[in-house]
Short mmCIF file of C-alpha atoms in Angstrom, two decimals:
data_model
loop_
_atom_site.label_atom_id
_atom_site.label_comp_id
_atom_site.label_asym_id
_atom_site.label_seq_id
_atom_site.Cartn_x
_atom_site.Cartn_y
_atom_site.Cartn_z
CA UNK A 1 8.53 46.64 9.21
CA UNK A 2 9.64 45.04 6.09
CA UNK A 3 11.49 42.24 7.25
CA UNK A 4 8.55 40.95 9.33
CA UNK A 5 6.11 41.51 6.32
CA UNK A 6 8.46 39.29 4.23
CA UNK A 7 8.90 36.38 6.98
CA UNK A 8 5.02 36.53 7.47
CA UNK A 9 4.88 35.77 3.54
CA UNK A 10 6.83 33.26 3.55
CA UNK A 11 5.03 31.13 6.11
CA UNK A 12 2.05 31.68 4.51
CA UNK A 13 3.80 30.49 1.32
CA UNK A 14 4.77 27.29 3.33
CA UNK A 15 1.06 26.80 4.52
CA UNK A 16 -0.27 27.49 0.92
CA UNK A 17 2.20 24.91 -0.44
CA UNK A 18 1.32 22.44 1.92
CA UNK A 19 -2.51 22.59 1.39
CA UNK A 20 -2.18 22.56 -2.18
CA UNK A 21 0.02 19.72 -2.61
CA UNK A 22 -1.77 17.52 -0.05
CA UNK A 23 -5.56 18.47 -0.32
CA UNK A 24 -7.60 18.51 -3.19
CA UNK A 25 -9.19 22.17 -2.74
CA UNK A 26 -11.32 23.06 -5.88
CA UNK A 27 -14.51 21.38 -4.70
CA UNK A 28 -17.15 23.85 -5.36
CA UNK A 29 -20.06 24.46 -3.01
CA UNK A 30 -22.30 24.56 -6.26
CA UNK A 31 -21.20 21.14 -6.74
CA UNK A 32 -23.15 20.13 -3.60
CA UNK A 33 -26.29 22.26 -4.31
CA UNK A 34 -26.53 21.03 -7.92
CA UNK A 35 -25.95 17.41 -6.39
CA UNK A 36 -28.84 17.92 -3.71
CA UNK A 37 -31.12 19.35 -6.46
CA UNK A 38 -30.45 15.97 -8.78
CA UNK A 39 -31.31 13.89 -5.62
CA UNK A 40 -34.62 15.84 -4.89
CA UNK A 41 -35.81 15.33 -8.72
CA UNK A 42 -34.84 11.69 -8.30
CA UNK A 43 -36.50 11.41 -4.81
CA UNK A 44 -39.75 12.87 -6.48
CA UNK A 45 -39.67 10.57 -9.53
CA UNK A 46 -39.08 7.36 -7.34
CA UNK A 47 -41.82 8.61 -5.10
CA UNK A 48 -44.31 9.15 -7.76
CA UNK A 49 -43.46 5.26 -9.31
CA UNK A 50 -43.72 3.98 -5.67
CA UNK A 51 -47.14 5.54 -5.11
CA UNK A 52 -48.49 4.47 -8.55
CA UNK A 53 -47.14 0.93 -7.81
CA UNK A 54 -49.19 1.14 -4.61
CA UNK A 55 -52.50 2.30 -5.98
CA UNK A 56 -52.15 -0.31 -8.90
CA UNK A 57 -52.19 2.58 -11.52
CA UNK A 58 -49.96 2.94 -14.37
CA UNK A 59 -49.92 -0.71 -15.58
CA UNK A 60 -48.22 -1.70 -12.14
CA UNK A 61 -50.43 -4.20 -10.53
CA UNK A 62 -49.26 -4.77 -6.90
CA UNK A 63 -50.56 -8.33 -6.88
CA UNK A 64 -48.48 -9.20 -9.42
CA UNK A 65 -45.04 -10.45 -8.77
CA UNK A 66 -43.82 -8.87 -12.14
CA UNK A 67 -44.73 -5.98 -11.25
CA UNK A 68 -42.57 -5.85 -8.04
CA UNK A 69 -39.52 -7.05 -10.53
CA UNK A 70 -40.95 -3.87 -12.94
CA UNK A 71 -41.20 -1.25 -9.91
CA UNK A 72 -37.55 -2.21 -8.72
CA UNK A 73 -35.82 -2.03 -12.37
CA UNK A 74 -37.32 1.22 -12.23
CA UNK A 75 -36.53 2.51 -9.21
CA UNK A 76 -32.67 1.19 -10.07
CA UNK A 77 -32.69 2.99 -13.46
CA UNK A 78 -33.88 6.10 -11.76
CA UNK A 79 -31.31 5.85 -8.98
CA UNK A 80 -28.62 5.45 -11.90
CA UNK A 81 -29.39 8.41 -13.69
CA UNK A 82 -29.76 10.72 -10.46
CA UNK A 83 -26.42 9.32 -9.48
CA UNK A 84 -24.99 10.16 -13.03
CA UNK A 85 -26.31 13.55 -13.01
CA UNK A 86 -25.18 14.42 -9.66
CA UNK A 87 -21.68 13.24 -10.36
CA UNK A 88 -21.71 15.30 -13.64
CA UNK A 89 -22.81 18.25 -12.66
CA UNK A 90 -20.86 18.19 -9.41
CA UNK A 91 -17.61 17.63 -11.75
CA UNK A 92 -18.45 20.65 -13.84
CA UNK A 93 -18.67 23.41 -11.02
CA UNK A 94 -15.53 21.97 -10.04
CA UNK A 95 -13.95 22.05 -13.11
CA UNK A 96 -14.98 25.50 -13.62
CA UNK A 97 -13.58 26.43 -10.18
CA UNK A 98 -10.13 24.93 -10.56
CA UNK A 99 -10.06 26.60 -13.47
CA UNK A 100 -10.77 29.90 -12.41
CA UNK A 101 -8.36 29.71 -9.29
CA UNK A 102 -5.55 28.00 -11.52
CA UNK A 103 -5.39 25.34 -9.26
CA UNK A 104 -4.95 21.90 -11.24
CA UNK A 105 -7.54 19.85 -10.89
CA UNK A 106 -5.79 16.86 -11.70
CA UNK A 107 -2.94 15.56 -9.42
CA UNK A 108 -1.81 13.51 -6.91
CA UNK A 109 -4.27 15.07 -4.21
CA UNK A 110 -7.10 14.29 -6.73
CA UNK A 111 -6.19 10.58 -6.84
CA UNK A 112 -6.03 10.33 -3.20
CA UNK A 113 -9.24 11.60 -2.77
CA UNK A 114 -10.60 9.64 -5.36
CA UNK A 115 -9.47 6.45 -3.97
CA UNK A 116 -10.17 6.80 -0.18
CA UNK A 117 -13.92 8.10 -1.28
CA UNK A 118 -14.70 5.31 -3.80
CA UNK A 119 -13.21 2.39 -1.36
CA UNK A 120 -16.14 2.98 1.04
CA UNK A 121 -18.52 3.86 -1.84
CA UNK A 122 -17.83 0.31 -3.76
CA UNK A 123 -17.80 -1.93 -0.63
CA UNK A 124 -21.19 -0.16 0.34
CA UNK A 125 -22.46 -0.83 -3.15
CA UNK A 126 -21.54 -4.42 -3.36
CA UNK A 127 -23.36 -4.54 0.11
CA UNK A 128 -26.22 -3.04 -0.88
CA UNK A 129 -26.82 -5.14 -4.22
CA UNK A 130 -26.46 -8.10 -1.80
CA UNK A 131 -29.25 -6.98 0.27
CA UNK A 132 -31.42 -6.53 -2.64
CA UNK A 133 -30.53 -9.95 -3.83
CA UNK A 134 -31.94 -11.43 -0.62
CA UNK A 135 -35.15 -9.15 -0.37
CA UNK A 136 -33.92 -6.56 2.28
CA UNK A 137 -35.00 -3.90 0.49
CA UNK A 138 -35.78 -1.90 3.62
CA UNK A 139 -32.12 -2.03 4.80
CA UNK A 140 -31.16 -0.17 1.44
CA UNK A 141 -31.78 3.67 2.09
CA UNK A 142 -30.16 3.52 5.50
CA UNK A 143 -27.28 1.59 4.04
CA UNK A 144 -26.65 4.22 1.17
CA UNK A 145 -26.70 7.21 4.05
CA UNK A 146 -24.43 5.13 6.33
CA UNK A 147 -22.03 3.98 3.65
CA UNK A 148 -21.72 7.66 2.25
CA UNK A 149 -21.43 9.21 5.24
CA UNK A 150 -18.55 7.39 5.96
CA UNK A 151 -16.91 7.86 2.82
CA UNK A 152 -17.47 11.51 3.18
CA UNK A 153 -15.71 11.10 6.80
CA UNK A 154 -12.85 9.45 5.26
CA UNK A 155 -12.77 11.95 2.51
CA UNK A 156 -12.46 15.07 4.61
CA UNK A 157 -9.03 14.40 5.19
CA UNK A 158 -8.07 14.45 1.58
CA UNK A 159 -10.23 17.92 0.63
CA UNK A 160 -11.99 21.12 2.50
CA UNK A 161 -12.37 19.58 6.08
CA UNK A 162 -16.00 20.85 6.37
CA UNK A 163 -16.95 17.34 4.06
CA UNK A 164 -16.85 15.70 7.66
CA UNK A 165 -19.75 17.32 9.00
CA UNK A 166 -21.77 16.62 5.78
CA UNK A 167 -20.73 12.94 6.60
CA UNK A 168 -21.61 13.06 10.07
CA UNK A 169 -25.32 14.09 9.16
CA UNK A 170 -25.52 11.38 6.41
CA UNK A 171 -24.34 8.68 9.14
CA UNK A 172 -27.18 10.21 11.97
CA UNK A 173 -29.92 10.20 9.51
CA UNK A 174 -28.85 6.78 8.16
CA UNK A 175 -28.80 5.27 11.98
CA UNK A 176 -31.96 7.01 12.55
CA UNK A 177 -33.19 5.62 9.28
CA UNK A 178 -32.35 2.50 10.73
CA UNK A 179 -35.22 2.50 13.27
CA UNK A 180 -37.54 4.20 11.24
CA UNK A 181 -38.09 1.76 8.27
CA UNK A 182 -40.24 2.49 5.57
CA UNK A 183 -39.71 6.24 5.45
CA UNK A 184 -36.21 5.80 3.38
CA UNK A 185 -37.12 7.79 0.64
CA UNK A 186 -37.68 10.56 3.20
CA UNK A 187 -34.30 10.25 4.58
CA UNK A 188 -32.67 9.74 1.05
CA UNK A 189 -34.41 12.99 0.30
CA UNK A 190 -33.34 14.76 3.48
CA UNK A 191 -29.95 13.54 3.03
CA UNK A 192 -28.56 13.43 -0.40
CA UNK A 193 -30.62 16.35 -1.48
CA UNK A 194 -31.24 18.92 1.28
CA UNK A 195 -28.18 18.36 3.15
CA UNK A 196 -26.11 18.63 0.15
CA UNK A 197 -27.83 22.04 -0.76
CA UNK A 198 -27.55 23.17 2.56
CA UNK A 199 -23.78 22.07 2.80
CA UNK A 200 -23.25 23.72 -0.79
CA UNK A 201 -24.94 27.05 0.23
CA UNK A 202 -22.82 27.19 3.07
CA UNK A 203 -19.66 26.14 1.36
CA UNK A 204 -20.09 28.51 -1.51
CA UNK A 205 -20.84 31.25 1.03
CA UNK A 206 -17.71 30.70 2.80
CA UNK A 207 -14.92 30.06 -0.05
CA UNK A 208 -16.59 31.44 -3.23
CA UNK A 209 -18.69 34.25 -2.72
CA UNK A 210 -17.22 37.56 -3.85
CA UNK B 1 21.23 37.07 19.79
CA UNK B 2 20.81 37.68 16.16
CA UNK B 3 17.43 35.99 14.97
CA UNK B 4 18.44 35.84 11.34
CA UNK B 5 21.28 33.69 11.88
CA UNK B 6 19.08 31.14 12.97
CA UNK B 7 17.59 30.71 9.61
CA UNK B 8 18.63 27.78 7.22
CA UNK B 9 20.48 29.42 4.39
CA UNK B 10 19.66 26.31 2.25
CA UNK B 11 15.87 27.34 2.25
CA UNK B 12 16.55 31.06 1.57
CA UNK B 13 14.61 30.86 -1.59
CA UNK B 14 11.14 30.48 -2.67
CA UNK B 15 11.25 27.61 -4.74
CA UNK B 16 13.00 25.60 -2.10
CA UNK B 17 10.57 26.78 0.49
CA UNK B 18 7.94 25.47 -1.87
CA UNK B 19 9.57 22.29 -2.43
CA UNK B 20 10.24 21.71 0.88
CA UNK B 21 6.44 22.21 1.72
CA UNK B 22 5.38 20.00 -0.47
CA UNK B 23 7.58 17.15 0.79
CA UNK B 24 6.82 17.64 4.44
CA UNK B 25 2.99 16.63 3.98
CA UNK B 26 3.60 14.13 1.21
CA UNK B 27 5.64 10.77 1.33
CA UNK B 28 6.92 11.65 -2.15
CA UNK B 29 6.35 13.59 -4.86
CA UNK B 30 7.27 13.42 -8.70
CA UNK B 31 9.13 16.08 -10.66
CA UNK B 32 6.09 16.56 -12.81
CA UNK B 33 4.02 17.22 -9.75
CA UNK B 34 6.25 19.38 -8.35
CA UNK B 35 6.64 21.51 -11.60
CA UNK B 36 2.91 21.79 -11.71
CA UNK B 37 2.36 23.08 -8.16
CA UNK B 38 5.26 25.65 -8.41
CA UNK B 39 4.99 26.92 -11.97
CA UNK B 40 8.65 26.83 -13.02
CA UNK B 41 10.66 25.72 -15.72
CA UNK B 42 12.39 22.33 -15.81
CA UNK B 43 15.93 23.87 -15.26
CA UNK B 44 14.77 25.88 -12.37
CA UNK B 45 13.33 23.35 -10.60
CA UNK B 46 15.95 21.00 -11.25
CA UNK B 47 19.12 23.32 -10.18
CA UNK B 48 17.28 23.60 -6.63
CA UNK B 49 16.69 19.81 -6.11
CA UNK B 50 19.85 19.73 -6.82
CA UNK B 51 21.44 22.21 -4.09
CA UNK B 52 18.76 20.35 -1.93
CA UNK B 53 19.51 16.95 -2.15
CA UNK B 54 23.86 17.69 -2.35
CA UNK B 55 22.64 19.35 1.13
CA UNK B 56 21.24 15.96 2.37
CA UNK B 57 17.77 17.56 2.42
CA UNK B 58 15.99 15.64 0.34
CA UNK B 59 16.43 11.95 -1.38
CA UNK B 60 15.99 11.03 -5.13
CA UNK B 61 14.73 8.12 -6.51
CA UNK B 62 15.11 7.08 -10.06
CA UNK B 63 12.41 4.77 -11.00
CA UNK B 64 10.09 3.72 -14.26
CA UNK B 65 6.48 4.50 -15.37
CA UNK B 66 6.17 2.10 -18.75
CA UNK B 67 9.50 3.63 -20.63
CA UNK B 68 8.90 7.14 -19.27
CA UNK B 69 11.81 8.18 -16.31
CA UNK B 70 9.53 8.84 -13.10
CA UNK B 71 11.88 10.56 -10.30
CA UNK B 72 10.54 10.65 -7.26
CA UNK B 73 11.71 13.03 -4.31
CA UNK B 74 11.19 12.77 -0.50
CA UNK B 75 12.44 14.44 2.53
CA UNK B 76 15.31 13.02 4.54
CA UNK B 77 15.23 12.74 8.52
CA UNK B 78 17.73 15.55 8.64
CA UNK B 79 15.78 17.48 6.29
CA UNK B 80 12.45 17.39 8.28
CA UNK B 81 14.58 18.49 11.21
CA UNK B 82 16.05 21.36 9.51
CA UNK B 83 12.93 22.55 7.83
CA UNK B 84 10.97 22.44 11.09
CA UNK B 85 13.73 24.33 13.00
CA UNK B 86 13.79 26.83 10.14
CA UNK B 87 9.73 27.54 10.33
CA UNK B 88 10.33 27.94 14.29
CA UNK B 89 12.84 30.40 13.62
CA UNK B 90 10.56 32.38 11.25
CA UNK B 91 7.80 32.16 13.78
CA UNK B 92 10.30 33.51 16.31
CA UNK B 93 11.33 36.45 13.92
CA UNK B 94 7.66 37.42 13.72
CA UNK B 95 6.58 37.25 17.45
CA UNK B 96 9.73 38.97 18.17
CA UNK B 97 8.83 41.88 15.95
CA UNK B 98 5.23 42.32 17.11
#
Protein backbone atom coordinates (compact mmCIF):
# COMPACT_ATOMS: atom_id res chain seq x y z
CA UNK A 1 0.00 0.00 0.00
CA UNK A 2 1.55 3.24 -1.13
CA UNK A 3 0.04 5.44 1.56
CA UNK A 4 1.63 3.33 4.23
CA UNK A 5 4.93 3.46 2.38
CA UNK A 6 4.77 7.22 2.23
CA UNK A 7 3.98 7.54 5.90
CA UNK A 8 6.84 5.24 6.76
CA UNK A 9 9.18 7.33 4.65
CA UNK A 10 8.06 10.47 6.40
CA UNK A 11 8.79 9.00 9.80
CA UNK A 12 12.19 7.88 8.60
CA UNK A 13 12.88 11.34 7.24
CA UNK A 14 12.00 12.85 10.62
CA UNK A 15 14.31 10.42 12.37
CA UNK A 16 17.32 11.07 10.13
CA UNK A 17 16.81 14.85 10.34
CA UNK A 18 16.79 14.67 14.12
CA UNK A 19 19.97 12.59 14.13
CA UNK A 20 21.74 14.69 11.58
CA UNK A 21 21.02 17.98 13.27
CA UNK A 22 21.82 16.97 16.82
CA UNK A 23 24.61 14.41 16.52
CA UNK A 24 27.95 14.34 14.85
CA UNK A 25 27.73 11.10 12.91
CA UNK A 26 30.71 11.20 10.58
CA UNK A 27 33.10 9.78 13.17
CA UNK A 28 34.93 7.04 11.29
CA UNK A 29 35.89 3.65 12.68
CA UNK A 30 39.18 3.97 10.80
CA UNK A 31 39.92 6.99 13.01
CA UNK A 32 39.81 4.71 16.03
CA UNK A 33 42.12 2.17 14.41
CA UNK A 34 44.67 4.79 13.35
CA UNK A 35 44.62 6.49 16.77
CA UNK A 36 45.17 3.10 18.40
CA UNK A 37 48.14 2.33 16.17
CA UNK A 38 49.67 5.74 16.96
CA UNK A 39 49.24 5.03 20.67
CA UNK A 40 50.95 1.64 20.41
CA UNK A 41 53.88 3.14 18.53
CA UNK A 42 54.13 5.93 21.12
CA UNK A 43 54.01 3.41 23.96
CA UNK A 44 56.75 1.35 22.31
CA UNK A 45 59.03 4.39 22.06
CA UNK A 46 58.27 5.39 25.65
CA UNK A 47 58.97 1.85 26.87
CA UNK A 48 62.31 1.83 25.09
CA UNK A 49 63.26 5.18 26.59
CA UNK A 50 62.38 4.01 30.09
CA UNK A 51 64.31 0.74 29.70
CA UNK A 52 67.28 2.60 28.41
CA UNK A 53 67.12 4.88 31.45
CA UNK A 54 66.77 1.92 33.86
CA UNK A 55 69.79 0.20 32.35
CA UNK A 56 71.85 3.35 32.33
CA UNK A 57 72.49 3.09 28.56
CA UNK A 58 72.10 5.79 25.94
CA UNK A 59 73.90 8.41 27.99
CA UNK A 60 71.18 8.63 30.60
CA UNK A 61 72.63 7.84 33.98
CA UNK A 62 69.92 6.75 36.36
CA UNK A 63 71.83 8.05 39.36
CA UNK A 64 72.04 11.58 38.09
CA UNK A 65 69.25 14.06 38.63
CA UNK A 66 69.62 15.67 35.18
CA UNK A 67 68.92 12.32 33.55
CA UNK A 68 65.54 12.18 35.32
CA UNK A 69 64.63 15.53 33.83
CA UNK A 70 65.94 14.42 30.45
CA UNK A 71 63.76 11.30 30.61
CA UNK A 72 60.72 13.30 31.64
CA UNK A 73 61.33 15.76 28.85
CA UNK A 74 61.66 12.95 26.29
CA UNK A 75 58.52 11.22 27.52
CA UNK A 76 56.50 14.40 27.32
CA UNK A 77 57.68 14.92 23.75
CA UNK A 78 56.76 11.35 22.82
CA UNK A 79 53.30 11.86 24.35
CA UNK A 80 52.74 15.14 22.50
CA UNK A 81 53.83 13.74 19.14
CA UNK A 82 51.68 10.64 19.64
CA UNK A 83 48.68 12.76 20.55
CA UNK A 84 49.14 15.02 17.53
CA UNK A 85 49.58 12.08 15.15
CA UNK A 86 46.48 10.35 16.51
CA UNK A 87 44.43 13.52 16.25
CA UNK A 88 45.52 14.33 12.69
CA UNK A 89 44.91 10.79 11.43
CA UNK A 90 41.52 10.61 13.17
CA UNK A 91 40.54 13.94 11.66
CA UNK A 92 41.66 12.76 8.22
CA UNK A 93 39.55 9.58 8.19
CA UNK A 94 36.54 11.37 9.61
CA UNK A 95 36.89 14.05 6.94
CA UNK A 96 36.95 11.36 4.23
CA UNK A 97 33.85 9.74 5.64
CA UNK A 98 31.90 12.97 5.92
CA UNK A 99 32.75 13.77 2.32
CA UNK A 100 31.68 10.35 1.16
CA UNK A 101 28.37 10.55 3.02
CA UNK A 102 27.82 14.14 2.01
CA UNK A 103 27.11 15.15 5.58
CA UNK A 104 28.52 18.48 6.71
CA UNK A 105 31.48 17.98 9.02
CA UNK A 106 31.50 21.40 10.63
CA UNK A 107 28.23 22.51 12.16
CA UNK A 108 26.44 23.09 15.43
CA UNK A 109 26.63 19.37 16.23
CA UNK A 110 30.42 19.29 15.79
CA UNK A 111 30.95 22.35 17.95
CA UNK A 112 28.82 20.82 20.70
CA UNK A 113 30.77 17.55 20.51
CA UNK A 114 34.06 19.44 20.57
CA UNK A 115 33.25 21.42 23.72
CA UNK A 116 31.86 18.47 25.58
CA UNK A 117 35.01 16.45 24.92
CA UNK A 118 37.46 19.30 25.36
CA UNK A 119 36.32 20.37 28.83
CA UNK A 120 37.02 17.10 30.69
CA UNK A 121 40.25 16.61 28.73
CA UNK A 122 41.52 20.13 29.42
CA UNK A 123 40.71 19.88 33.12
CA UNK A 124 42.34 16.44 33.26
CA UNK A 125 45.41 17.77 31.46
CA UNK A 126 45.87 20.59 33.97
CA UNK A 127 45.36 18.18 36.84
CA UNK A 128 48.03 15.84 35.46
CA UNK A 129 50.50 18.65 34.83
CA UNK A 130 50.14 19.66 38.47
CA UNK A 131 50.61 16.03 39.56
CA UNK A 132 53.84 15.87 37.59
CA UNK A 133 55.04 19.14 39.11
CA UNK A 134 54.50 17.58 42.53
CA UNK A 135 56.45 14.51 41.41
CA UNK A 136 53.49 12.12 41.51
CA UNK A 137 54.31 10.30 38.30
CA UNK A 138 52.58 7.06 39.29
CA UNK A 139 49.15 8.62 38.92
CA UNK A 140 49.70 10.10 35.47
CA UNK A 141 48.82 6.98 33.44
CA UNK A 142 45.66 6.09 35.40
CA UNK A 143 44.73 9.79 35.39
CA UNK A 144 44.98 9.94 31.58
CA UNK A 145 42.72 6.90 31.25
CA UNK A 146 40.16 8.13 33.77
CA UNK A 147 39.79 11.65 32.41
CA UNK A 148 39.72 10.38 28.83
CA UNK A 149 37.08 7.81 29.80
CA UNK A 150 34.93 10.51 31.39
CA UNK A 151 35.32 12.69 28.30
CA UNK A 152 34.16 9.82 26.07
CA UNK A 153 31.14 8.99 28.21
CA UNK A 154 30.19 12.65 28.06
CA UNK A 155 30.82 12.87 24.30
CA UNK A 156 28.66 9.84 23.54
CA UNK A 157 25.53 11.96 23.85
CA UNK A 158 26.63 14.08 20.91
CA UNK A 159 27.96 11.46 18.51
CA UNK A 160 27.68 7.72 17.89
CA UNK A 161 26.28 6.22 21.10
CA UNK A 162 28.81 3.38 21.14
CA UNK A 163 31.53 5.82 22.16
CA UNK A 164 30.07 5.37 25.65
CA UNK A 165 31.31 1.77 25.83
CA UNK A 166 34.79 2.81 24.76
CA UNK A 167 34.63 5.31 27.63
CA UNK A 168 33.58 2.64 30.13
CA UNK A 169 36.50 0.50 28.99
CA UNK A 170 38.96 3.34 29.59
CA UNK A 171 37.46 4.03 33.01
CA UNK A 172 37.75 0.39 34.12
CA UNK A 173 41.39 0.26 32.98
CA UNK A 174 42.17 3.57 34.68
CA UNK A 175 40.68 2.45 37.98
CA UNK A 176 42.44 -0.93 37.86
CA UNK A 177 45.67 0.91 37.16
CA UNK A 178 45.22 2.93 40.36
CA UNK A 179 45.88 -0.26 42.32
CA UNK A 180 48.53 -1.61 39.96
CA UNK A 181 50.89 1.33 40.03
CA UNK A 182 54.05 0.77 38.03
CA UNK A 183 52.31 -0.92 35.12
CA UNK A 184 51.08 2.42 33.81
CA UNK A 185 52.61 2.04 30.38
CA UNK A 186 50.91 -1.32 29.84
CA UNK A 187 47.53 0.02 30.86
CA UNK A 188 48.14 3.06 28.72
CA UNK A 189 48.94 0.86 25.71
CA UNK A 190 45.88 -1.34 26.29
CA UNK A 191 43.53 1.62 26.77
CA UNK A 192 44.71 4.03 24.12
CA UNK A 193 46.07 1.39 21.74
CA UNK A 194 44.21 -1.88 21.83
CA UNK A 195 40.79 -0.58 22.96
CA UNK A 196 40.83 2.07 20.23
CA UNK A 197 41.73 -0.45 17.56
CA UNK A 198 39.07 -2.87 18.79
CA UNK A 199 36.45 -0.12 18.93
CA UNK A 200 37.47 1.14 15.48
CA UNK A 201 37.16 -2.30 13.90
CA UNK A 202 33.72 -2.86 15.45
CA UNK A 203 32.48 0.56 14.32
CA UNK A 204 33.88 0.19 10.86
CA UNK A 205 32.34 -3.26 10.54
CA UNK A 206 28.99 -1.99 11.79
CA UNK A 207 28.63 1.26 9.86
CA UNK A 208 31.11 1.56 7.02
CA UNK A 209 31.64 -1.86 5.53
CA UNK A 210 30.03 -2.11 2.12
CA UNK B 1 -12.66 7.53 11.84
CA UNK B 2 -10.52 9.02 9.16
CA UNK B 3 -6.87 8.79 10.14
CA UNK B 4 -5.68 11.24 7.55
CA UNK B 5 -7.72 13.98 9.16
CA UNK B 6 -5.61 13.67 12.26
CA UNK B 7 -2.50 14.68 10.32
CA UNK B 8 -1.65 18.33 10.64
CA UNK B 9 -1.79 20.17 7.32
CA UNK B 10 0.93 22.57 8.37
CA UNK B 11 3.50 19.72 8.41
CA UNK B 12 2.40 18.29 5.10
CA UNK B 13 5.70 18.93 3.37
CA UNK B 14 9.20 17.48 3.45
CA UNK B 15 10.91 20.78 4.13
CA UNK B 16 8.60 21.63 7.01
CA UNK B 17 9.05 18.15 8.47
CA UNK B 18 12.80 18.63 8.26
CA UNK B 19 12.67 22.06 9.91
CA UNK B 20 10.50 20.76 12.73
CA UNK B 21 12.66 17.68 13.29
CA UNK B 22 15.77 19.80 13.63
CA UNK B 23 14.07 22.26 15.97
CA UNK B 24 12.64 19.51 18.16
CA UNK B 25 16.07 18.21 19.18
CA UNK B 26 17.98 21.51 19.29
CA UNK B 27 17.27 24.52 21.45
CA UNK B 28 17.70 26.80 18.50
CA UNK B 29 18.97 26.52 14.96
CA UNK B 30 20.00 29.37 12.69
CA UNK B 31 19.05 29.93 9.08
CA UNK B 32 22.33 28.75 7.55
CA UNK B 33 22.41 25.56 9.57
CA UNK B 34 18.90 24.72 8.44
CA UNK B 35 19.81 25.48 4.86
CA UNK B 36 22.82 23.19 5.01
CA UNK B 37 20.89 20.46 6.75
CA UNK B 38 18.03 20.44 4.26
CA UNK B 39 20.04 21.29 1.16
CA UNK B 40 17.54 23.75 -0.29
CA UNK B 41 17.60 27.32 -1.55
CA UNK B 42 17.23 30.43 0.59
CA UNK B 43 13.90 31.39 -0.89
CA UNK B 44 12.36 27.99 -0.49
CA UNK B 45 13.47 27.71 3.11
CA UNK B 46 12.37 31.25 3.94
CA UNK B 47 8.86 30.72 2.63
CA UNK B 48 8.37 27.54 4.66
CA UNK B 49 9.80 29.20 7.76
CA UNK B 50 7.39 32.08 7.23
CA UNK B 51 4.44 29.71 7.04
CA UNK B 52 5.49 27.91 10.20
CA UNK B 53 6.02 31.20 11.98
CA UNK B 54 2.62 32.54 10.98
CA UNK B 55 0.94 29.43 12.28
CA UNK B 56 2.59 29.96 15.68
CA UNK B 57 4.56 26.73 15.43
CA UNK B 58 7.99 28.32 15.59
CA UNK B 59 9.40 31.58 16.91
CA UNK B 60 12.04 33.70 15.25
CA UNK B 61 14.78 35.67 16.90
CA UNK B 62 16.80 38.12 14.90
CA UNK B 63 20.27 38.90 16.12
CA UNK B 64 23.75 39.80 14.98
CA UNK B 65 27.11 38.13 15.04
CA UNK B 66 29.38 41.09 14.52
CA UNK B 67 27.74 42.90 11.63
CA UNK B 68 26.21 39.85 10.03
CA UNK B 69 22.61 39.07 10.74
CA UNK B 70 22.01 35.83 12.57
CA UNK B 71 18.42 34.70 12.64
CA UNK B 72 17.67 31.74 14.86
CA UNK B 73 14.54 29.66 15.05
CA UNK B 74 13.07 27.71 17.93
CA UNK B 75 9.93 25.68 18.34
CA UNK B 76 7.06 27.10 20.43
CA UNK B 77 5.20 25.14 23.11
CA UNK B 78 2.17 24.87 20.85
CA UNK B 79 4.37 23.81 17.93
CA UNK B 80 6.00 21.07 19.95
CA UNK B 81 2.62 19.71 20.96
CA UNK B 82 1.29 19.86 17.40
CA UNK B 83 4.34 18.11 15.97
CA UNK B 84 4.22 15.33 18.53
CA UNK B 85 0.53 14.79 17.73
CA UNK B 86 1.42 14.70 14.02
CA UNK B 87 4.06 12.02 14.53
CA UNK B 88 1.69 10.02 16.73
CA UNK B 89 -0.90 10.18 13.92
CA UNK B 90 1.67 9.00 11.37
CA UNK B 91 2.54 6.11 13.62
CA UNK B 92 -1.07 5.20 14.10
CA UNK B 93 -1.57 5.18 10.33
CA UNK B 94 1.26 2.71 9.83
CA UNK B 95 0.09 0.45 12.60
CA UNK B 96 -3.47 0.41 11.35
CA UNK B 97 -2.49 -0.67 7.84
CA UNK B 98 -0.17 -3.44 8.98
